[in-house]
Each structure stands twice: as structure tokens, then as C-alpha cells.
Short mmCIF file of C-alpha atoms in Angstrom, two decimals:
data_model
loop_
_atom_site.label_atom_id
_atom_site.label_comp_id
_atom_site.label_asym_id
_atom_site.label_seq_id
_atom_site.Cartn_x
_atom_site.Cartn_y
_atom_site.Cartn_z
CA MET X 188 0.00 0.00 0.00
CA HIS X 189 1.22 3.48 -0.77
CA ASP X 190 1.45 6.52 1.46
CA ILE X 191 -0.97 9.04 -0.05
CA LYS X 192 0.94 11.87 1.63
CA PHE X 193 4.09 10.82 -0.24
CA ILE X 194 2.19 10.83 -3.56
CA ARG X 195 0.81 14.33 -2.84
CA GLU X 196 4.29 15.67 -2.11
CA ASN X 197 6.22 13.67 -4.76
CA PRO X 198 3.93 12.89 -7.73
CA ASN X 199 6.74 12.95 -10.29
CA ILE X 200 8.99 10.66 -8.23
CA PHE X 201 6.06 8.29 -7.75
CA ASP X 202 5.30 8.16 -11.48
CA GLU X 203 8.94 7.79 -12.50
CA ASN X 204 9.46 4.89 -10.09
CA LEU X 205 6.41 2.98 -11.33
CA LYS X 206 7.45 3.71 -14.89
CA LYS X 207 10.53 1.53 -14.30
CA ARG X 208 8.10 -1.33 -13.71
CA GLY X 209 6.33 -0.52 -16.97
CA ILE X 210 3.32 1.17 -15.33
CA LEU X 211 1.91 4.32 -16.87
CA SER X 212 1.76 7.57 -14.87
CA CYS X 213 -1.20 7.55 -12.51
CA SER X 214 -0.50 10.18 -9.83
CA LYS X 215 -2.87 12.70 -11.48
CA GLU X 216 -5.78 10.28 -11.33
CA ILE X 217 -4.95 9.30 -7.75
CA LEU X 218 -4.65 12.91 -6.61
CA SER X 219 -7.84 13.91 -8.41
CA ILE X 220 -9.78 11.32 -6.40
CA ASP X 221 -7.91 12.32 -3.25
CA ASN X 222 -8.58 16.05 -3.72
CA GLU X 223 -12.30 15.49 -4.24
CA ARG X 224 -12.41 13.25 -1.18
CA ARG X 225 -10.61 15.84 0.96
CA LYS X 226 -12.97 18.58 -0.21
CA LEU X 227 -15.90 16.48 0.94
CA GLN X 228 -14.17 15.81 4.27
CA THR X 229 -13.76 19.57 4.76
CA LEU X 230 -17.39 20.15 3.81
CA VAL X 231 -18.52 17.56 6.38
CA GLN X 232 -16.48 19.31 9.05
CA GLU X 233 -18.04 22.66 8.15
CA LYS X 234 -21.55 21.19 8.22
CA GLN X 235 -20.87 19.52 11.55
CA LYS X 236 -19.67 22.82 13.01
CA ILE X 237 -22.88 24.51 11.86
CA ARG X 238 -24.95 21.70 13.36
CA ASN X 239 -23.05 21.97 16.65
CA ASP X 240 -23.64 25.75 16.72
CA ILE X 241 -27.36 25.18 16.19
CA SER X 242 -27.38 22.60 18.98
CA LYS X 243 -25.86 25.18 21.32
CA GLN X 244 -28.57 27.67 20.29
CA ILE X 245 -31.22 25.05 21.06
CA ALA X 246 -29.82 24.50 24.53
CA LYS X 247 -29.67 28.25 25.17
CA LYS X 248 -33.24 28.89 23.97
CA LYS X 249 -34.56 25.93 25.95
CA SER X 250 -33.08 27.43 29.11
CA THR X 251 -35.05 30.62 28.53
CA GLY X 252 -38.26 28.84 27.46
CA GLU X 253 -38.10 29.99 23.84
CA SER X 254 -39.46 27.90 20.95
CA VAL X 255 -36.82 25.72 19.21
CA GLU X 256 -38.92 23.91 16.60
CA ASP X 257 -37.34 25.80 13.72
CA LEU X 258 -33.86 24.96 15.01
CA PHE X 259 -34.74 21.26 15.33
CA ALA X 260 -35.79 21.35 11.68
CA GLU X 261 -32.39 22.86 10.77
CA VAL X 262 -30.57 20.12 12.72
CA SER X 263 -32.57 17.42 10.98
CA SER X 264 -31.87 18.92 7.59
CA SER X 265 -28.18 19.29 8.44
CA LYS X 266 -27.94 15.63 9.46
CA LYS X 267 -29.37 14.55 6.12
CA GLU X 268 -26.92 16.77 4.22
CA ILE X 269 -23.97 15.40 6.22
CA SER X 270 -25.12 11.83 5.64
CA ILE X 271 -25.27 12.38 1.87
CA ILE X 272 -21.84 14.01 1.79
CA GLU X 273 -20.31 11.29 4.00
CA LYS X 274 -21.70 8.63 1.67
CA LYS X 275 -20.03 10.33 -1.32
CA GLU X 276 -16.81 10.72 0.63
CA ASN X 277 -16.87 7.05 1.59
CA GLU X 278 -17.40 6.02 -2.04
CA LEU X 279 -14.35 8.07 -3.05
CA SER X 280 -12.30 6.55 -0.20
CA VAL X 281 -13.21 3.05 -1.42
CA LYS X 282 -12.33 4.04 -4.99
CA LEU X 283 -8.99 5.49 -3.91
CA ASN X 284 -8.17 2.47 -1.74
CA SER X 285 -9.05 0.07 -4.56
CA PHE X 286 -6.81 2.03 -6.94
CA LEU X 287 -3.87 1.96 -4.54
CA LEU X 288 -4.30 -1.76 -3.74
CA GLU X 289 -3.75 -2.60 -7.41
CA LEU X 290 -0.43 -0.76 -7.61
CA PRO X 291 2.89 -2.52 -6.82
CA ASN X 292 5.52 -1.33 -4.39
CA LEU X 293 8.03 1.36 -5.31
CA ILE X 294 11.44 -0.17 -6.01
CA ASP X 295 14.92 0.80 -4.84
CA ASP X 296 16.54 3.44 -7.05
CA ASP X 297 19.64 1.37 -7.82
CA LEU X 298 17.86 -1.62 -9.39
CA PRO X 299 18.66 -2.39 -13.04
CA VAL X 300 15.90 -1.08 -15.31
CA GLY X 301 14.31 -3.64 -17.61
CA ASP X 302 13.08 -7.24 -17.72
CA GLU X 303 14.83 -10.42 -16.52
CA GLU X 304 17.56 -10.04 -19.14
CA LYS X 305 18.72 -7.02 -17.13
CA ASN X 306 19.00 -8.95 -13.86
CA LYS X 307 22.42 -8.31 -12.30
CA LEU X 308 24.70 -11.18 -11.35
CA VAL X 309 25.90 -10.66 -7.78
CA LYS X 310 27.89 -13.84 -7.16
CA LYS X 311 28.39 -17.49 -8.05
CA TRP X 312 29.18 -20.34 -5.70
CA GLY X 313 30.23 -23.95 -6.19
CA VAL X 314 31.77 -25.99 -8.98
CA ILE X 315 29.56 -27.25 -11.78
CA LYS X 316 30.23 -30.98 -12.18
CA ASN X 317 31.41 -32.39 -15.49
CA PHE X 318 29.59 -35.68 -16.00
CA GLU X 319 31.19 -38.57 -17.88
CA PHE X 320 27.74 -39.43 -19.22
CA PRO X 321 24.77 -37.40 -20.51
CA PRO X 322 23.03 -36.15 -17.34
CA LYS X 323 19.33 -36.94 -17.04
CA ASP X 324 16.63 -34.71 -15.63
CA HIS X 325 14.71 -35.55 -12.47
CA VAL X 326 11.77 -36.99 -14.41
CA ASP X 327 13.87 -39.72 -16.00
CA LEU X 328 15.79 -40.29 -12.78
CA GLY X 329 12.57 -40.57 -10.77
CA GLU X 330 11.03 -42.99 -13.26
CA ASN X 331 14.16 -45.15 -13.08
CA LEU X 332 13.74 -45.28 -9.29
CA SER X 333 9.95 -45.75 -9.62
CA GLU X 334 9.53 -43.10 -6.89
CA ILE X 335 8.25 -40.03 -8.75
CA ASP X 336 4.76 -40.59 -10.12
CA PHE X 337 2.98 -38.09 -12.35
CA SER X 338 0.42 -40.42 -13.94
CA ASN X 339 -1.33 -41.43 -10.70
CA ALA X 340 -1.19 -37.83 -9.47
CA ALA X 341 -2.89 -36.75 -12.72
CA LYS X 342 -5.51 -39.47 -12.26
CA LEU X 343 -6.26 -38.21 -8.75
CA SER X 344 -5.94 -34.45 -9.23
CA GLY X 345 -5.19 -33.49 -12.84
CA SER X 346 -2.07 -32.08 -14.47
CA ARG X 347 0.75 -30.39 -12.55
CA PHE X 348 0.58 -32.61 -9.50
CA VAL X 349 3.05 -35.27 -8.35
CA MET X 350 3.23 -38.21 -5.95
CA LEU X 351 6.50 -39.18 -4.25
CA TYR X 352 7.27 -42.62 -2.90
CA GLY X 353 9.88 -44.33 -0.76
CA GLN X 354 13.28 -42.71 -0.67
CA ILE X 355 12.22 -39.57 -2.58
CA ALA X 356 9.30 -39.06 -0.18
CA LYS X 357 11.77 -39.50 2.67
CA LEU X 358 14.08 -36.97 0.99
CA GLU X 359 11.23 -34.44 1.06
CA ARG X 360 10.80 -35.06 4.80
CA ALA X 361 14.55 -34.93 5.42
CA LEU X 362 14.96 -31.64 3.57
CA LYS X 363 12.09 -30.06 5.50
CA SER X 364 13.70 -31.02 8.80
CA PHE X 365 17.20 -30.04 7.71
CA MET X 366 16.13 -26.60 6.48
CA ILE X 367 14.07 -25.80 9.57
CA ASP X 368 16.85 -27.06 11.86
CA LYS X 369 19.39 -24.89 10.02
CA LEU X 370 17.26 -21.76 10.19
CA THR X 371 16.30 -22.15 13.84
CA SER X 372 19.72 -23.19 15.18
CA SER X 373 22.03 -21.03 13.07
CA PHE X 374 19.92 -18.00 12.14
CA ASP X 375 17.55 -17.48 15.07
CA TYR X 376 14.30 -18.06 13.19
CA LYS X 377 11.34 -19.24 15.26
CA GLU X 378 9.59 -22.29 13.85
CA VAL X 379 5.88 -21.87 13.14
CA MET X 380 3.26 -24.29 11.84
CA PRO X 381 0.73 -21.93 10.20
CA PRO X 382 -2.68 -22.63 8.64
CA VAL X 383 -2.74 -23.07 4.87
CA LEU X 384 -6.27 -21.65 4.58
CA VAL X 385 -6.61 -17.93 5.24
CA ASN X 386 -9.26 -15.26 4.82
CA GLU X 387 -9.45 -12.50 2.23
CA LYS X 388 -8.09 -9.83 4.57
CA THR X 389 -4.96 -11.88 5.19
CA MET X 390 -4.34 -12.38 1.47
CA THR X 391 -4.86 -8.66 0.87
CA GLY X 392 -2.41 -7.75 3.63
CA THR X 393 0.59 -9.27 1.84
CA GLY X 394 -0.45 -8.21 -1.66
CA GLN X 395 -1.86 -11.41 -3.17
CA LEU X 396 -5.31 -9.84 -3.40
CA PRO X 397 -6.91 -8.23 -5.26
CA LYS X 398 -4.27 -8.23 -8.00
CA PHE X 399 -3.56 -11.97 -8.27
CA ALA X 400 -6.90 -13.62 -7.56
CA ASP X 401 -6.66 -15.67 -10.78
CA ASP X 402 -3.40 -17.27 -9.60
CA LEU X 403 -4.94 -18.50 -6.33
CA PHE X 404 -7.26 -21.28 -5.21
CA LYS X 405 -10.41 -20.30 -3.34
CA THR X 406 -12.75 -22.46 -1.25
CA MET X 407 -16.54 -22.34 -1.23
CA ASP X 408 -16.59 -20.51 2.13
CA ASN X 409 -14.41 -17.63 0.86
CA ARG X 410 -11.11 -18.85 2.25
CA TRP X 411 -7.94 -19.00 0.20
CA LEU X 412 -5.21 -21.63 -0.05
CA ILE X 413 -1.87 -19.97 0.60
CA PRO X 414 0.60 -19.62 -2.30
CA THR X 415 3.41 -19.34 0.27
CA ALA X 416 3.75 -19.37 4.07
CA GLU X 417 4.79 -15.72 3.74
CA VAL X 418 1.07 -14.92 3.87
CA PRO X 419 0.20 -16.24 7.36
CA LEU X 420 3.65 -15.56 8.83
CA THR X 421 3.72 -11.88 7.83
CA ASN X 422 0.13 -11.36 8.98
CA ILE X 423 1.06 -12.43 12.50
CA VAL X 424 1.74 -8.73 13.09
CA SER X 425 -1.31 -7.36 11.27
CA ASP X 426 -3.41 -4.86 13.23
CA THR X 427 -0.79 -4.68 15.97
CA ILE X 428 1.54 -2.11 17.51
CA LEU X 429 4.77 -3.72 18.71
CA SER X 430 7.39 -2.39 21.08
CA LYS X 431 10.62 -1.60 19.27
CA ASN X 432 12.60 -3.72 21.73
CA LYS X 433 10.80 -6.82 20.41
CA LEU X 434 12.28 -6.34 16.94
CA PRO X 435 13.37 -8.05 14.85
CA LEU X 436 10.92 -10.93 14.71
CA ARG X 437 12.01 -13.88 12.59
CA PHE X 438 9.72 -16.77 11.63
CA ALA X 439 10.30 -19.93 9.59
CA ALA X 440 7.69 -22.41 8.44
CA TYR X 441 7.37 -25.51 6.30
CA SER X 442 4.07 -25.63 4.43
CA GLN X 443 2.27 -26.92 1.41
CA CYS X 444 1.72 -24.11 -1.11
CA PHE X 445 -0.92 -23.82 -3.80
CA ARG X 446 -0.82 -21.81 -7.02
CA ALA X 447 -3.16 -21.91 -9.99
CA GLU X 448 -0.29 -20.73 -12.23
CA ALA X 449 -2.85 -19.00 -14.44
CA GLY X 450 -0.18 -16.68 -15.79
CA ALA X 451 2.25 -19.50 -16.58
CA ALA X 452 0.30 -21.51 -19.15
CA GLY X 453 2.64 -23.65 -21.24
CA ARG X 454 5.70 -22.98 -19.07
CA ASP X 455 7.69 -25.74 -17.33
CA THR X 456 5.09 -28.41 -18.02
CA ARG X 457 7.59 -31.25 -17.59
CA GLY X 458 8.29 -32.58 -14.12
CA MET X 459 8.15 -30.84 -10.76
CA ILE X 460 9.44 -27.39 -11.70
CA ARG X 461 6.03 -25.68 -11.63
CA ASN X 462 3.22 -27.60 -9.91
CA HIS X 463 -0.13 -26.48 -8.50
CA GLN X 464 0.83 -27.93 -5.10
CA PHE X 465 4.37 -27.85 -3.76
CA SER X 466 6.20 -27.57 -0.45
CA LYS X 467 8.47 -24.81 0.72
CA VAL X 468 10.31 -23.61 3.80
CA GLU X 469 9.68 -19.89 4.17
CA MET X 470 11.49 -17.19 6.13
CA VAL X 471 9.82 -13.98 7.27
CA SER X 472 11.45 -11.09 9.12
CA ILE X 473 9.73 -8.15 10.78
CA CYS X 474 11.92 -5.16 11.66
CA ASP X 475 12.21 -1.38 11.61
CA ALA X 476 13.19 0.74 8.62
CA ASP X 477 16.79 1.20 9.76
CA SER X 478 17.37 -2.57 9.87
CA SER X 479 15.62 -3.88 6.78
CA GLU X 480 18.51 -3.57 4.31
CA GLU X 481 20.82 -5.47 6.63
CA GLU X 482 18.07 -7.99 7.35
CA LEU X 483 17.70 -8.73 3.63
CA GLU X 484 21.41 -9.51 3.34
CA ARG X 485 21.15 -11.73 6.43
CA MET X 486 18.12 -13.59 5.05
CA THR X 487 19.80 -14.13 1.69
CA GLY X 488 22.84 -15.43 3.52
CA ALA X 489 20.66 -17.93 5.39
CA ALA X 490 19.29 -19.31 2.12
CA GLU X 491 22.82 -19.44 0.68
CA SER X 492 24.03 -21.33 3.74
CA ILE X 493 21.46 -24.06 3.10
CA LEU X 494 22.52 -24.39 -0.55
CA GLN X 495 26.17 -24.51 0.43
CA SER X 496 25.50 -27.19 3.07
CA LEU X 497 23.72 -29.22 0.39
CA GLU X 498 26.74 -28.79 -1.93
CA LEU X 499 24.60 -27.33 -4.71
CA PRO X 500 26.16 -24.83 -7.16
CA TYR X 501 24.15 -21.62 -7.41
CA ARG X 502 24.26 -17.98 -8.32
CA VAL X 503 22.70 -14.85 -6.79
CA VAL X 504 21.08 -12.23 -9.01
CA LEU X 505 19.58 -8.83 -8.20
CA LEU X 506 16.23 -8.61 -9.97
CA ALA X 507 15.59 -5.85 -12.46
CA SER X 508 12.68 -3.42 -12.28
CA LYS X 509 10.27 -5.41 -14.48
CA ASP X 510 11.14 -8.82 -13.02
CA ILE X 511 10.69 -7.98 -9.36
CA GLY X 512 7.57 -9.10 -7.50
CA PHE X 513 4.51 -6.96 -6.76
CA SER X 514 5.19 -6.33 -3.04
CA ALA X 515 8.98 -6.14 -3.15
CA LYS X 516 11.20 -3.12 -3.37
CA ARG X 517 14.38 -5.19 -3.67
CA THR X 518 14.83 -8.89 -4.42
CA TYR X 519 17.70 -11.34 -4.69
CA ASP X 520 16.99 -14.57 -6.55
CA LEU X 521 19.11 -17.62 -5.75
CA GLU X 522 19.31 -19.83 -8.81
CA VAL X 523 20.54 -23.41 -8.47
CA TRP X 524 22.35 -25.28 -11.23
CA LEU X 525 20.26 -28.09 -12.74
CA PRO X 526 22.45 -30.18 -15.09
CA GLY X 527 19.59 -32.31 -16.42
CA GLN X 528 17.55 -29.43 -17.84
CA ASN X 529 17.66 -28.30 -21.47
CA GLU X 530 18.18 -31.90 -22.65
CA GLY X 531 21.30 -32.29 -20.53
CA ALA X 532 22.83 -28.90 -21.34
CA GLY X 533 21.84 -27.63 -17.88
CA CYS X 534 20.68 -24.24 -16.66
CA TYR X 535 20.18 -22.16 -13.55
CA ARG X 536 16.66 -22.12 -12.06
CA GLU X 537 15.25 -20.10 -9.18
CA ILE X 538 15.19 -21.99 -5.89
CA SER X 539 14.85 -19.05 -3.50
CA SER X 540 13.69 -15.46 -3.73
CA CYS X 541 14.54 -13.09 -0.85
CA SER X 542 12.71 -9.75 -0.81
CA ASN X 543 12.56 -6.57 1.22
CA CYS X 544 9.02 -5.17 1.04
CA GLY X 545 9.75 -2.09 3.13
CA SER X 546 6.57 -0.69 4.70
CA PHE X 547 4.39 -1.69 1.70
CA GLN X 548 2.78 -4.75 3.31
CA ALA X 549 2.74 -3.18 6.77
CA ARG X 550 0.57 -0.31 5.53
CA ARG X 551 -1.90 -2.79 4.07
CA MET X 552 -1.89 -4.80 7.31
CA LYS X 553 -1.78 -1.82 9.70
CA ALA X 554 1.32 -3.34 11.31
CA ARG X 555 3.26 -0.82 13.37
CA PHE X 556 5.74 -0.40 16.20
CA LYS X 557 6.15 2.28 18.82
CA ASP X 558 9.34 4.35 18.71
CA ASP X 559 9.78 7.41 20.95
CA ASN X 560 6.03 7.41 21.58
CA LYS X 561 5.36 7.54 17.83
CA ASN X 562 3.68 4.77 15.87
CA LYS X 563 5.70 3.85 12.78
CA PHE X 564 5.11 1.24 10.10
CA LEU X 565 7.16 -1.94 10.31
CA HIS X 566 9.26 -3.29 7.47
CA THR X 567 8.59 -6.85 6.29
CA LEU X 568 10.85 -9.29 4.45
CA ASN X 569 10.35 -12.78 3.08
CA GLY X 570 12.45 -15.46 1.45
CA SER X 571 12.47 -19.14 0.55
CA GLY X 572 14.71 -21.31 2.59
CA LEU X 573 14.23 -23.26 0.24
CA ALA X 574 11.61 -24.47 -2.25
CA VAL X 575 11.69 -28.16 -1.27
CA GLY X 576 10.56 -29.68 -4.56
CA ARG X 577 13.18 -27.78 -6.55
CA THR X 578 15.80 -28.77 -3.97
CA ILE X 579 14.89 -32.42 -4.56
CA ILE X 580 15.34 -31.81 -8.29
CA ALA X 581 18.73 -30.18 -7.69
CA ILE X 582 19.98 -33.00 -5.43
CA MET X 583 18.84 -35.67 -7.88
CA GLU X 584 20.28 -34.02 -10.98
CA ASN X 585 23.58 -32.92 -9.40
CA GLY X 586 24.03 -36.15 -7.45
CA GLN X 587 23.16 -38.61 -10.23
CA MET X 588 25.54 -41.47 -10.90
CA SER X 589 26.06 -43.51 -14.06
CA ASN X 590 24.11 -46.47 -12.64
CA GLY X 591 21.07 -44.32 -11.78
CA ASP X 592 21.80 -44.02 -8.06
CA ILE X 593 21.69 -40.57 -6.43
CA LYS X 594 24.59 -39.46 -4.26
CA LEU X 595 23.35 -37.45 -1.28
CA PRO X 596 25.11 -34.43 0.25
CA LYS X 597 26.82 -35.18 3.54
CA ALA X 598 24.48 -32.83 5.43
CA LEU X 599 21.58 -35.23 4.75
CA HIS X 600 23.27 -38.52 5.65
CA ASP X 601 22.00 -38.54 9.25
CA TYR X 602 18.52 -37.46 8.16
CA MET X 603 18.30 -40.09 5.41
CA LYS X 604 20.30 -42.80 7.28
CA THR X 605 22.22 -43.40 4.07
CA ASP X 606 24.66 -41.67 1.73
CA LYS X 607 22.78 -42.37 -1.49
CA ILE X 608 19.43 -43.25 -3.02
CA VAL X 609 19.45 -46.57 -4.86
CA LYS X 610 16.97 -48.45 -6.99
CA ASN X 611 15.21 -51.14 -4.97
#
């Protein structure tokens, strides 16, 4: 959500920033609605003052026994006028709010301008393995193990669902535990088990609604399946005023996530890259404005630490202005190397996205903290730590052996009670 005061004082800056996202100038339309609304607010105040003055006259005349019928008629008429004006003012407030809810966050000034081709490489980590055989993708590897099943999942649920069996199902469970253990023990995140069904207000608070309704799943009783645990975790602080000494708050959660992928038709249809249901470990941080930049670097470092522990090569990129998400003002994508993609040529694919949303979500949620007796909006951050399904893909494709077995990273040996996945 945007600060209307900022738009009033900086319309050109507001328009120029959104222009980097590819959004046409809209400050004039916003301020036109706002000006009309403020005029009506002033008119209501003037009418209320007149009504109050008449009420005082009524009290004075009553004390002297004078007739006040004409004044009562004026009060009644004034109430009707105020009610009509307030209704118009409320309609404009709803219109303005609806307009602002559809607009994305303002981005940091130093982001590259353009689409994903303009994303800036920040760093690379790890050594990409040279295979002595053509590397397979996770679909072929999973079929060889008979432990990744798309056909039965399609029979039960339709396309873009998967069933995992045996060792791969255990790998899912092991990764969940490993990631949560890493985040709670090494990075001070508090584990949470949140609901995966939330109400409309909660979805609106983090920016999923109203803009992305078509990408979400909705139940018959007007609840929504979460696309990420960011939604319930961030909303923990909605409609609250925290003490500054309680900051930062850091939460981590494993959850199932659900996305209709309406805007991704035809993309990544093979395998587990882009399913309607998937699992993810999510990080959320709540802090003040002075700490959010540092907190983003810390969060990104936590996600990197997991990838490094799993011995997976990756790179970090700073997202450009037209590739960044709706609620974010700055985002780092961590992209893992998948050697089995592109028919064995390999490529980097996103496995984590760490974002600083500034006060954007906090304004929507009315999430604040008290500092020197002043209420200020919190800053919120979120990041994947990691997408579990894509981590399974990365471990399988990077750890594949010539005989079809999968070598596991050392960090998972205790969790899996073995050093490799073999065909039974």
C-alpha cells in the first residue's frame, strides 16, 4: 500500500518509479480522487460545526423557554446533508483504496531497469560438475527409481501434481527437517506451523489480493489456499503495535503451497518445476526501517548457507525493475544449477527469492511499532529457505551417478540414514 501523503508531495517521483516497472503515470488520477475526497471531508467538518452551533442555540433557547422547533428542523436537515456528503466521501475513499491496492511497491533506485535479461549477477558459488555421461533430468531419474509418479497424481488431481514414494518421499521429509533445523539453530528463526487456509483480509495484507486472484485457489466458504507461508507468517503482526525492543521478529515455516499458475500456461510443463501444489520452507522477518537492508542480506545469507550445506552450485542475481515481485522493493533470486535441464545442457533455475518489502505490506496490514512514543510502520521481508521440490530436483540431478543411483550431500546422511538413493 502506498502513502498518499508521499504521492501528494512527490507525484513525479512516484510516477517515474512505477514507470521503471512498466506502469503508466497515474498520480494525477490518484490525486484527483484524493482532492475530491478531501474537499468532501472539509465540507462535512463545516456542516458539523454549523450543526453543533445550532445545537448550542437550542440549549440556550430551551433554558429561557423559547421555541426551538425551527432549530430542530435545521438540525434534521443538516444531518441529512452530512449523511449524503459522507456517503459520497466514503465512495471516493473506497475508490482510492481500490486504486492503490492494485499498484505494486516502489522499487529501490539502484535496481537495473528492464526485464529479466537485465538482472544483475551478484555472485556465483560452487563448482559445476562435469559428467562422464549425458546427465538426465529428475523426471527420468525418478522414473528409473519408480519413486516419482505423475500419472497417478494426474488421475487423482489433474495435471501439474506429483506423488512421491519411498526414498524420494523421505528426501522431502529430510529436507524439510534439515532446512528448519538450520534456520532455527544457526539463524535465530522461530519455527511456526501456520494454517494453509486464510481469509481475504490476510491475502490482501501481503499483496496477493486483489491483484492476483486468478493465480490462487479459493474455497466455497471464501477462504484462500496460501501460495506461500509468507502470507500467514507476515500477517502475524497485522493490526498490531509492537514495542521496538521486540524487533526483529524472525519466523520460519514448512508448508504446502498452492498456485493456480494462471499466468504460466505452457511454461515448465515437464516434471516438478512448476506444480499447483508444492512444499516450501519460508522465512519472514519483521523489523524497523533502519534494519531492513541489513536484514535482507542476512536472510539471503541464510538461504545461501542451506545451498552450500547441500553442496549445490548456485548464483545470486539482483532482480531488475520489471522482473521484481509486486510487493517487493528489492529482491535477490538464488538460482541453483540443474544439469539435467535443457536436454542435458543444464541451466540455472530459481530456488529461493529473498525480498525486502519495506513498509508496503505493513501499511496494508496496519502493522506498526512504537518508537519514541510515535507509531511507525514496520518493514517486512520474506524469502524461501528453500523451495523443497526444486531442492529435490537439484539434489537428484547434481548427485546422479552412471548407474542411476543418487549421491546425497553429507548434510543429509543422518537425516536419510544413508549416503545415497538406490533403486530397490
